[in-house]
Short mmCIF file of C-alpha atoms and ligand atoms in Angstrom, two decimals:
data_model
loop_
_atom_site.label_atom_id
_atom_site.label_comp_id
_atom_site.label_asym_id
_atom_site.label_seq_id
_atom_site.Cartn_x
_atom_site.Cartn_y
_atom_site.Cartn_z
CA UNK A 1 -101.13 84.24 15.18
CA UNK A 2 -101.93 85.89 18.88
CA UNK A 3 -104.09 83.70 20.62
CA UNK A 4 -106.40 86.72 21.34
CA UNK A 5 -106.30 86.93 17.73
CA UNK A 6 -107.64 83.31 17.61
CA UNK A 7 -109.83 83.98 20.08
CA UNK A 8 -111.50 86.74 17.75
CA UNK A 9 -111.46 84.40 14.28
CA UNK A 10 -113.37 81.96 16.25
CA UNK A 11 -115.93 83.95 17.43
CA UNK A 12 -116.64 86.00 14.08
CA UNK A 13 -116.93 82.55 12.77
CA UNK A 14 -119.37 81.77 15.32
CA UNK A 15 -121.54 85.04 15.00
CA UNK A 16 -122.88 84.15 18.36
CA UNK A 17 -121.77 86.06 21.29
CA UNK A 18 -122.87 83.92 23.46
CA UNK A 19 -120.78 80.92 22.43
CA UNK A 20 -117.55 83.31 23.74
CA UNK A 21 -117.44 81.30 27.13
CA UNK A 22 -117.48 78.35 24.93
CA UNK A 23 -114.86 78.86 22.80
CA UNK A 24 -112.53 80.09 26.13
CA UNK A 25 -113.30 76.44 27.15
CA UNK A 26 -112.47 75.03 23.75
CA UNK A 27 -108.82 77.21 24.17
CA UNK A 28 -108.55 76.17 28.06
CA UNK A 29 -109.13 72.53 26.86
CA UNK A 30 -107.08 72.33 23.72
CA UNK A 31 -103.86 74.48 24.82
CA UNK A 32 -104.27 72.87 28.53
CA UNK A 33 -104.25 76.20 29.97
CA UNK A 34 -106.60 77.93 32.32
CA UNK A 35 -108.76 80.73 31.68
CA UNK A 36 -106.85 82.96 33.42
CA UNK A 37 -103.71 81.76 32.01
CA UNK A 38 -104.92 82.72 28.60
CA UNK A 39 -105.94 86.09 29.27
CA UNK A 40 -102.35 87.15 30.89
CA UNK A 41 -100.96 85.56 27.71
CA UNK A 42 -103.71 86.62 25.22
CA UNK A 43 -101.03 88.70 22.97
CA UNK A 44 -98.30 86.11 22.78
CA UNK A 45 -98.28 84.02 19.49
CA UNK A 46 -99.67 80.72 19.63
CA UNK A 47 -96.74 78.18 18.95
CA UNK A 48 -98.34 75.12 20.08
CA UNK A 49 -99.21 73.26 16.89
CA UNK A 50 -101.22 70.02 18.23
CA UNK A 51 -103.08 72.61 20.19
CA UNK A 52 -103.97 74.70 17.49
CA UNK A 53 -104.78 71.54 15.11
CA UNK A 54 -107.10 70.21 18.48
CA UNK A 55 -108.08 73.35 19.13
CA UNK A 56 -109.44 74.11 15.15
CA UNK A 57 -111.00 70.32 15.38
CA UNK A 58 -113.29 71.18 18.75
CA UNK A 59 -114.44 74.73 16.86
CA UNK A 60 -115.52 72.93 14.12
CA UNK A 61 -117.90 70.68 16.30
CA UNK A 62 -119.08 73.23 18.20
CA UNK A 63 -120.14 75.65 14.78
CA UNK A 64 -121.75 72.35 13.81
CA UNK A 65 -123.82 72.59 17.17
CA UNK A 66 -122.54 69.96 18.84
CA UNK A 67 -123.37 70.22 22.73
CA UNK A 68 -119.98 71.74 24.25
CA UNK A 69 -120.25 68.77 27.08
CA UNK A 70 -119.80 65.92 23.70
CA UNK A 71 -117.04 67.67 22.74
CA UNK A 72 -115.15 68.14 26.20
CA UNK A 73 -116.24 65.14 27.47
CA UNK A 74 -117.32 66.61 30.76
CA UNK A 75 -119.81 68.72 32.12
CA UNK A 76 -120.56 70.21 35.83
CA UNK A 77 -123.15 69.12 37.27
CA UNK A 78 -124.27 70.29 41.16
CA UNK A 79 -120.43 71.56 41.77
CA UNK A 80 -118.89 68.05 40.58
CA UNK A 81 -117.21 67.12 37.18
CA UNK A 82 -119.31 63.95 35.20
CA UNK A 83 -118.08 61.96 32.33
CA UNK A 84 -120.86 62.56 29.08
CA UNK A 85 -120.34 61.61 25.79
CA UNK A 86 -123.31 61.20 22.95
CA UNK A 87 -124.50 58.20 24.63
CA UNK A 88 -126.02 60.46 27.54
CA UNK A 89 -128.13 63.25 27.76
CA UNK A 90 -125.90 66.38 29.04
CA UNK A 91 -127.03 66.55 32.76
CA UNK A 92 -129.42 69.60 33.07
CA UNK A 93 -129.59 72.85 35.57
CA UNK A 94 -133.47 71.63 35.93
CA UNK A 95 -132.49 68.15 37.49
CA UNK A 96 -130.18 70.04 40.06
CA UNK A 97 -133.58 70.77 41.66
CA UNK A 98 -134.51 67.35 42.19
CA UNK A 99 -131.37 66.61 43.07
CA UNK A 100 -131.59 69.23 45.78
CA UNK A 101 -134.90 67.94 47.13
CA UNK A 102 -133.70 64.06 47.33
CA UNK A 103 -131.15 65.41 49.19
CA UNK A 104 -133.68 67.48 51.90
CA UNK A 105 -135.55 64.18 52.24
CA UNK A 106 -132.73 62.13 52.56
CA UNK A 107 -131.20 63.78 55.30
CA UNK A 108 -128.38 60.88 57.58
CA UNK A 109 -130.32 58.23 56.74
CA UNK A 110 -128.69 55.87 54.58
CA UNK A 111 -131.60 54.86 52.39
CA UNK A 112 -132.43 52.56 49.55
CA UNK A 113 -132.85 54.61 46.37
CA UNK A 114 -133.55 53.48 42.76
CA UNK A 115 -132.90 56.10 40.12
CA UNK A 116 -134.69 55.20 36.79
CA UNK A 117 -133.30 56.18 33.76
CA UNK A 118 -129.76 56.59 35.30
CA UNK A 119 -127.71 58.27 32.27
CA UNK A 120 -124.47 60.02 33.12
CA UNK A 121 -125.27 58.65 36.36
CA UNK A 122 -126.12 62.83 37.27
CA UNK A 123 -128.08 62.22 40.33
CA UNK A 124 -127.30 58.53 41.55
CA UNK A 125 -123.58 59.83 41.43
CA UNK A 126 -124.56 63.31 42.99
CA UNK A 127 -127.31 61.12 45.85
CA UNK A 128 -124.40 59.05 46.70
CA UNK A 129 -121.63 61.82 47.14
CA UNK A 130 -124.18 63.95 49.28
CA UNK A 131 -125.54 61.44 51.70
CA UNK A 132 -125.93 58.23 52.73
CA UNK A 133 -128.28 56.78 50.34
CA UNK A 134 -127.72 53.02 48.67
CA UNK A 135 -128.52 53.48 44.60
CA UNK A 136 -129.71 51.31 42.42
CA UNK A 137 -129.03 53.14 38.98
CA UNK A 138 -131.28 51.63 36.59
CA UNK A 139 -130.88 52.53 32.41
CA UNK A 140 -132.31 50.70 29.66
CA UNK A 141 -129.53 52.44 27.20
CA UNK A 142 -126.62 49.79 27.14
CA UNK A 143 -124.23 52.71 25.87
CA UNK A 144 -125.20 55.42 28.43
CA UNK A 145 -124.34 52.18 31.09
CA UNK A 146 -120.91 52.24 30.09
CA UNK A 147 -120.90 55.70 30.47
CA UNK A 148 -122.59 55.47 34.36
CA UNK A 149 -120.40 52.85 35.16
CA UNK A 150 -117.25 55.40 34.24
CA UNK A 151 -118.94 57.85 36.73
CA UNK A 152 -119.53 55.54 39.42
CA UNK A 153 -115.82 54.48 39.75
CA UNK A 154 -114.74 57.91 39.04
CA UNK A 155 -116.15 59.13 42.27
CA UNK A 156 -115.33 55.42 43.83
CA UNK A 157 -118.89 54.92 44.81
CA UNK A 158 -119.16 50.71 43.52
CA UNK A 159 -120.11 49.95 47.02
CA UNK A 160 -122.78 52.85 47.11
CA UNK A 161 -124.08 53.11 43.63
CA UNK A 162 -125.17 49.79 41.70
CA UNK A 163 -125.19 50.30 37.91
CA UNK A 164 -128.23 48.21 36.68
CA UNK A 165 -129.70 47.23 33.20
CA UNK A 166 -133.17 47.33 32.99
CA UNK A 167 -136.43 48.57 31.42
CA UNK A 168 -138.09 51.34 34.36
CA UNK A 169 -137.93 48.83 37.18
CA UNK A 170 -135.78 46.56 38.71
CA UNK A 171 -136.50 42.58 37.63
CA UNK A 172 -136.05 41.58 41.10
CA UNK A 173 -139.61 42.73 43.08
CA UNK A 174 -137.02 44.78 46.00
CA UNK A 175 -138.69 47.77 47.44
CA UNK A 176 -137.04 51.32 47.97
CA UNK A 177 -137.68 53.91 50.35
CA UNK A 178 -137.22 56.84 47.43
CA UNK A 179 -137.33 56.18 43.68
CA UNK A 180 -136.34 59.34 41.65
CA UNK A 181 -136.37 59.81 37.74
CA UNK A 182 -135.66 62.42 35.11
CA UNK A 183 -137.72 60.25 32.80
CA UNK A 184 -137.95 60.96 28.99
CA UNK A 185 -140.90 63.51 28.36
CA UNK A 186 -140.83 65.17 25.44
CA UNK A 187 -143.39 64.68 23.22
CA UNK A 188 -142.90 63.38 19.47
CA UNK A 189 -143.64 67.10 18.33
CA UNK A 190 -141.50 68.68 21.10
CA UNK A 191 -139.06 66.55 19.96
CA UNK A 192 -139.26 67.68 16.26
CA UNK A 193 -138.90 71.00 17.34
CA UNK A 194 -136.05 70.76 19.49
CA UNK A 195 -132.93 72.88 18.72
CA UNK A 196 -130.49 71.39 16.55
CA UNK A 197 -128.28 70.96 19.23
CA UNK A 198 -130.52 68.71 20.98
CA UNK A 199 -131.84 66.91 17.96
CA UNK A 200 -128.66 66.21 15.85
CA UNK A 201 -126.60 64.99 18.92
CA UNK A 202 -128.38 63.50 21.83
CA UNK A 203 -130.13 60.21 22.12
CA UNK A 204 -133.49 60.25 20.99
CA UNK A 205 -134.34 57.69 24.06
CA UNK A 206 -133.40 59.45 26.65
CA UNK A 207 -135.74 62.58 25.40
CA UNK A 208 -138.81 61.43 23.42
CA UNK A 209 -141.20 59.38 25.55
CA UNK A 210 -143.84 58.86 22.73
CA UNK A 211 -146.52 60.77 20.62
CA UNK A 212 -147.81 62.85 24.49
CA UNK A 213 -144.88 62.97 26.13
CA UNK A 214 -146.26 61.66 29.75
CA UNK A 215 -146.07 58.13 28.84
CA UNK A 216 -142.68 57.15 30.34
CA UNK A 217 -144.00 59.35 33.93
CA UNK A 218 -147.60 57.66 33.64
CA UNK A 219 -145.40 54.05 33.50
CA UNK A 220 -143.12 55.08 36.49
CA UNK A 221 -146.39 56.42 38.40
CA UNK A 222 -147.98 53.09 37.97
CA UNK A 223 -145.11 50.52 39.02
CA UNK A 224 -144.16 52.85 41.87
CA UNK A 225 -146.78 51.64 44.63
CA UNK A 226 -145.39 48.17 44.28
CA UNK A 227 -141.76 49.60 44.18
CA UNK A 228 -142.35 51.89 47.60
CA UNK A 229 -142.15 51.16 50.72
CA UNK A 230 -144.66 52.50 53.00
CA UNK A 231 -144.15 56.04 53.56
CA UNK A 232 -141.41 56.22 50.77
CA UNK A 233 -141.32 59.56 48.44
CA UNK A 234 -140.91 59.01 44.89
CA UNK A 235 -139.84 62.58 43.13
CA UNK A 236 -140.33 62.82 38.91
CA UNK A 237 -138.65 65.56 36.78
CA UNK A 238 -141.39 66.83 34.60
CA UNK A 239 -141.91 69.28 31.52
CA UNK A 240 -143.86 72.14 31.07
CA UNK A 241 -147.46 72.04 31.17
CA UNK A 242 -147.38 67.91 32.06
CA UNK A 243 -148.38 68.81 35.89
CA UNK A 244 -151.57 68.15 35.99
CA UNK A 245 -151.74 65.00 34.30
CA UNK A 246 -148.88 63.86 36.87
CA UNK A 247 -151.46 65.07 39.30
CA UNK A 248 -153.94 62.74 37.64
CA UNK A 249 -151.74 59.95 37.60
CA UNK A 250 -150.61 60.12 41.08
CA UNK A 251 -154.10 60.22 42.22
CA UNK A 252 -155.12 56.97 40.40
CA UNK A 253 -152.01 55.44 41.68
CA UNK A 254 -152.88 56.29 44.91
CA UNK A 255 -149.75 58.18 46.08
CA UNK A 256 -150.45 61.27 47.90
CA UNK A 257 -148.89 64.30 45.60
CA UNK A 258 -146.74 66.60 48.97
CA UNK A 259 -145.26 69.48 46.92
CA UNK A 260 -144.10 70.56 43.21
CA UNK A 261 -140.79 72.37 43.01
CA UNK A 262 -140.91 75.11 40.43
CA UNK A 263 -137.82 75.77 38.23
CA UNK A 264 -135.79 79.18 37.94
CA UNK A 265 -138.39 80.26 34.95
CA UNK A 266 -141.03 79.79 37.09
CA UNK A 267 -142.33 76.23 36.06
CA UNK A 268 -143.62 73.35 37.57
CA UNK A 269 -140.69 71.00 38.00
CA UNK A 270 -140.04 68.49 40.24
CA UNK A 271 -143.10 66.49 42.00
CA UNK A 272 -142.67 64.79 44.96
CA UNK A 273 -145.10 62.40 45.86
CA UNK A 274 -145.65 59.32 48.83
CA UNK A 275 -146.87 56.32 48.89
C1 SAM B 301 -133.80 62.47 30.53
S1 SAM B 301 -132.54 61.21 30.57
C2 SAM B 301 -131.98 61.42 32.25
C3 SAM B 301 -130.55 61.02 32.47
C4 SAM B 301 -130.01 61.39 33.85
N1 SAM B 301 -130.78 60.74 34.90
C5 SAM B 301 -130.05 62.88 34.04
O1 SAM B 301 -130.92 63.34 34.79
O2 SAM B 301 -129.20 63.60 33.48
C6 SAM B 301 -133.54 59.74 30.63
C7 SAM B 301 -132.76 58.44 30.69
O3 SAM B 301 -133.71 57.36 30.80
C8 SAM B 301 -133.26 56.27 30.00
N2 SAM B 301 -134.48 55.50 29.68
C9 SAM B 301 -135.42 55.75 28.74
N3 SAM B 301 -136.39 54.83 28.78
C10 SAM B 301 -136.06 53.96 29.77
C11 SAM B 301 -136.67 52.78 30.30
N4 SAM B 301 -137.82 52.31 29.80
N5 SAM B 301 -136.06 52.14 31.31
C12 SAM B 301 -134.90 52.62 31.83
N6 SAM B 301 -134.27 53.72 31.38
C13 SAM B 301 -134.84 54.39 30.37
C14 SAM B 301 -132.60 56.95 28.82
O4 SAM B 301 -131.71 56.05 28.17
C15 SAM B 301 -131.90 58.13 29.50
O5 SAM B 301 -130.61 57.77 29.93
#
């Protein structure tokens, strides 16, 4: 067999176009060879055997609609390489938005930051790498801590990024001069309607926040007065059609909304508020 004849099996198999740049990755992955590699040798027969069996294995998952991240182990996130595996939500395009803002606000300074509901680690890691900030990456998900922890000393940020079990706050009353989450805030019907990708493969806690949806955002809202200090700017990844009542909340909080970032489809994203 050609690999460009492999290449063709697994995408009539697929019936999805759009899962070609997916299976290129699954080749690039299992034959350790890069893209470009595989096109100059596309008509040459494939005689690596534990490639093919690996590379059969990975198709598989992915026709079963496994996230491509689970089954690479990786996925990019702002222009750097993280560790996911089912334990984590697969870092999103949306949260590179609020990862851009932090970074605006942050400027030199070498802040305190607490990220709540930490995952991957995607923007503690990403905070850390960019500027000067202290983390404190907080995640109630024992699993997904292992998983942070692998990111943290993959970039060799353990003096700059503190991995830290907890449930939305730290125990410890410490205040921070930015708190940032991508909370969970799906509702319990968004969540039953969620693609099968989503549904069948990552963790229902780092999605689902309850029966609404806003629950986990109204409980950051709340603590974050206490957690701030003066002046400090706490920015919330939100969903669709939750700004208002993040408006509502930050009003009876008593934060002072500044500015909501819209995403690349045009909805409200990312509020930043201060205290
Ligand atoms: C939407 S994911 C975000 C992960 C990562 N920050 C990112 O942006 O890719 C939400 C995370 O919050 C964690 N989480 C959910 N409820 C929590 C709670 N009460 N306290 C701390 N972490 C929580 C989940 O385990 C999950 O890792």
């Amino acid at each position: 067999m050609l690999y460009s004849e492999l290449f063709a099996a697994a995408l009539r198999a697929s019936r999805k176009r759009e899962l070609s740049t997916a299976v290129e990755a699954l080749i690039e992955s299992s034959f350790a060879i890069s893209r470009s590699r595989f096109w100059i040798q596309k008509n040459q027969p494939v005689r690596d055997a534990a490639g093919l069996r690996r590379f059969r294995r990975r198709l598989r998952r992915l026709l079963a609609d496994e996230p491509l991240a689970y089954i690479l182990g990786a996925k990019e996130f702002y222009g750097e390489l993280l560790l996911v595996s089912p334990a984590v939500l697969v870092p999103r395009p949306e949260t590179e938005l609020l990862v851009e803002k932090a970074l605006q606000l942050l400027g030199r300074e070498p802040l305190r930051v607490l990220d709540i509901g930490a995952g991957s680690g995607a923007i503690s890691v990403l905070l850390a790498l960019r500027s000067r900030a202290e983390v404190t990456a907080l995640e109630k998900s024992r699993p997904a801590l292992a998983v942070l922890r692998k990111n943290i000393a993959r970039f060799g940020l353990q003096e700059r990024v503190r991995p830290l079990a907890g449930d939305l706050f730290p125990r410890r009353g410490e205040r921070f001069q930015m708190i940032v989450s991508n909370p969970p805030y799906l509702s319990r019907r968004d969540w039953r309607n969620a693609p099968a990708t989503v549904r069948l493969f990552e963790p229902r806690v780092a999605l689902e926040a309850g029966p609404v949806g806003t629950e986990a955002l109204a409980k950051i809202i709340a603590g974050a007065p206490g957690r701030l200090e003066p002046g400090g700017r706490l920015l919330l990844e939100i969903g669709r059609g939750q700004h208002r009542a993040v408006s509502g909340f930050l009003r009876a909080a008593g934060l002072r909304e500044r500015e909501c970032v819209r995403d690349y489809a045009g909805i409200d994203r990312v509020v930043v508020a201060q205290n």
